[in-house]
């Protein structure tokens, strides 16, 4: 499975958000490179939990920027974040009883969700934030 590549076209125009996206991509790439790594030092659910916790912190930061600047599409954007939280919560519970590694299907899901979310959903606020002077 291919790692996720962050390129300039992935930039949403806000330095802190780009930085957080790169960290999230790095966490998923680490698992894509070695899906068995989680079984060596931590449980699979711990690794997924750590990634989910970071994603939730990032979502909160991003949602505050959207709400504070009256971004008109914030409600639908926040729904996407909630859907991610529900899905990964279910995966975390399912993997809590299996320590054999991160399933390929899960990595595929995380990779596709994050790529689509950054390039389509997050990218939709780029021009708005730029007009509002959010950097
Ligand atoms: Fe960067 Fe909407 O998550």
Short mmCIF file of C-alpha atoms and ligand atoms in Angstrom, two decimals:
data_model
loop_
_atom_site.label_atom_id
_atom_site.label_comp_id
_atom_site.label_asym_id
_atom_site.label_seq_id
_atom_site.Cartn_x
_atom_site.Cartn_y
_atom_site.Cartn_z
CA UNK A 1 0.00 0.00 0.00
CA UNK A 2 1.30 3.45 -0.94
CA UNK A 3 2.19 6.08 1.65
CA UNK A 4 0.32 9.39 1.56
CA UNK A 5 2.37 12.20 0.02
CA UNK A 6 1.96 15.77 1.28
CA UNK A 7 2.73 18.21 -1.55
CA UNK A 8 2.30 21.98 -1.91
CA UNK A 9 -1.06 21.37 -3.59
CA UNK A 10 -2.18 19.88 -0.26
CA UNK A 11 -1.66 23.20 1.52
CA UNK A 12 -4.83 24.74 2.94
CA UNK A 13 -3.08 28.10 3.32
CA UNK A 14 -2.94 28.12 7.13
CA UNK A 15 0.51 27.16 8.44
CA UNK A 16 -0.68 25.58 11.71
CA UNK A 17 -3.28 23.44 9.90
CA UNK A 18 -0.74 22.30 7.30
CA UNK A 19 1.61 21.36 10.12
CA UNK A 20 -1.13 19.33 11.86
CA UNK A 21 -2.11 17.62 8.59
CA UNK A 22 1.54 16.63 8.02
CA UNK A 23 1.73 15.11 11.52
CA UNK A 24 -1.48 13.11 10.91
CA UNK A 25 -0.19 11.91 7.53
CA UNK A 26 3.10 10.94 9.20
CA UNK A 27 1.26 8.87 11.82
CA UNK A 28 -0.69 6.98 9.17
CA UNK A 29 2.39 6.54 6.94
CA UNK A 30 4.29 5.02 9.85
CA UNK A 31 1.59 2.34 10.09
CA UNK A 32 1.47 1.85 6.32
CA UNK A 33 5.28 1.30 6.30
CA UNK A 34 5.08 -1.27 9.06
CA UNK A 35 1.58 -2.42 10.02
CA UNK A 36 3.06 -4.95 12.47
CA UNK A 37 4.98 -2.26 14.41
CA UNK A 38 2.08 -1.76 16.77
CA UNK A 39 2.46 -5.26 18.15
CA UNK A 40 6.05 -4.74 19.25
CA UNK A 41 5.75 -2.03 21.85
CA UNK A 42 2.10 -1.03 22.12
CA UNK A 43 -1.25 -2.58 21.42
CA UNK A 44 -2.93 -1.90 18.11
CA UNK A 45 -5.75 -0.07 19.84
CA UNK A 46 -3.21 2.19 21.65
CA UNK A 47 -1.61 3.19 18.34
CA UNK A 48 -4.99 3.86 16.76
CA UNK A 49 -6.13 5.68 19.87
CA UNK A 50 -3.08 7.96 19.77
CA UNK A 51 -3.75 8.79 16.12
CA UNK A 52 -7.44 9.40 16.81
CA UNK A 53 -6.63 11.65 19.79
CA UNK A 54 -4.35 13.75 17.62
CA UNK A 55 -7.01 13.91 14.87
CA UNK A 56 -9.60 15.10 17.39
CA UNK A 57 -7.28 17.84 18.68
CA UNK A 58 -6.70 18.93 15.10
CA UNK A 59 -10.46 18.91 14.36
CA UNK A 60 -11.13 21.06 17.44
CA UNK A 61 -8.50 23.59 16.38
CA UNK A 62 -9.84 23.71 12.83
CA UNK A 63 -13.48 23.91 13.95
CA UNK A 64 -12.65 26.88 16.22
CA UNK A 65 -11.15 28.72 13.26
CA UNK A 66 -14.24 27.97 11.15
CA UNK A 67 -16.71 29.03 13.83
CA UNK A 68 -14.73 32.14 14.85
CA UNK A 69 -14.61 33.33 11.24
CA UNK A 70 -18.26 32.40 10.46
CA UNK A 71 -17.26 29.95 7.75
CA UNK A 72 -20.59 29.22 6.00
CA UNK A 73 -19.90 25.49 5.48
CA UNK A 74 -18.73 24.77 9.01
CA UNK A 75 -21.77 22.62 9.98
CA UNK A 76 -21.32 20.14 7.13
CA UNK A 77 -17.56 20.12 7.72
CA UNK A 78 -18.01 19.33 11.41
CA UNK A 79 -20.36 16.46 10.45
CA UNK A 80 -17.49 14.92 8.47
CA UNK A 81 -15.28 15.13 11.55
CA UNK A 82 -17.97 13.44 13.65
CA UNK A 83 -18.31 10.62 11.11
CA UNK A 84 -14.54 10.05 11.31
CA UNK A 85 -14.70 9.97 15.09
CA UNK A 86 -17.50 7.34 15.03
CA UNK A 87 -15.80 5.15 12.45
CA UNK A 88 -12.38 5.17 14.10
CA UNK A 89 -14.03 4.57 17.48
CA UNK A 90 -15.55 1.37 16.11
CA UNK A 91 -12.22 0.32 14.60
CA UNK A 92 -10.44 0.98 17.92
CA UNK A 93 -12.92 -1.25 19.74
CA UNK A 94 -12.63 -3.96 17.09
CA UNK A 95 -8.82 -3.97 17.20
CA UNK A 96 -8.67 -3.92 21.01
CA UNK A 97 -9.11 -7.72 20.94
CA UNK A 98 -6.70 -8.36 18.06
CA UNK A 99 -2.99 -7.67 18.54
CA UNK A 100 -1.79 -9.12 15.24
CA UNK A 101 -1.25 -5.73 13.56
CA UNK A 102 -3.26 -3.02 11.87
CA UNK A 103 -5.55 -4.56 9.22
CA UNK A 104 -4.81 -3.45 5.65
CA UNK A 105 -8.49 -2.57 5.18
CA UNK A 106 -8.30 -0.12 8.08
CA UNK A 107 -5.14 1.54 6.75
CA UNK A 108 -6.78 1.84 3.36
CA UNK A 109 -9.81 3.48 4.93
CA UNK A 110 -7.73 5.93 7.01
CA UNK A 111 -5.54 6.81 4.05
CA UNK A 112 -8.45 7.40 1.67
CA UNK A 113 -10.50 9.32 4.23
CA UNK A 114 -7.64 11.67 5.15
CA UNK A 115 -6.58 12.28 1.56
CA UNK A 116 -10.15 13.03 0.46
CA UNK A 117 -10.82 15.16 3.53
CA UNK A 118 -7.74 17.38 3.16
CA UNK A 119 -7.93 17.76 -0.61
CA UNK A 120 -11.71 18.26 -0.91
CA UNK A 121 -13.37 19.20 2.38
CA UNK A 122 -10.56 21.17 4.07
CA UNK A 123 -9.49 22.73 0.77
CA UNK A 124 -12.99 24.23 0.45
CA UNK A 125 -12.21 26.75 3.24
CA UNK A 126 -8.85 27.84 1.79
CA UNK A 127 -10.11 30.80 -0.26
CA UNK A 128 -12.53 31.85 2.50
CA UNK A 129 -9.81 31.84 5.19
CA UNK A 130 -7.50 33.78 2.89
CA UNK A 131 -10.20 36.42 2.34
CA UNK A 132 -10.73 36.58 6.12
CA UNK A 133 -7.00 36.95 6.77
CA UNK A 134 -6.77 33.61 8.65
CA UNK A 135 -3.17 32.48 8.27
FE1 LIG B 1 -8.13 19.13 8.62
FE2 LIG B 1 -11.28 19.01 8.52
O1 LIG B 1 -9.68 18.31 9.04
#
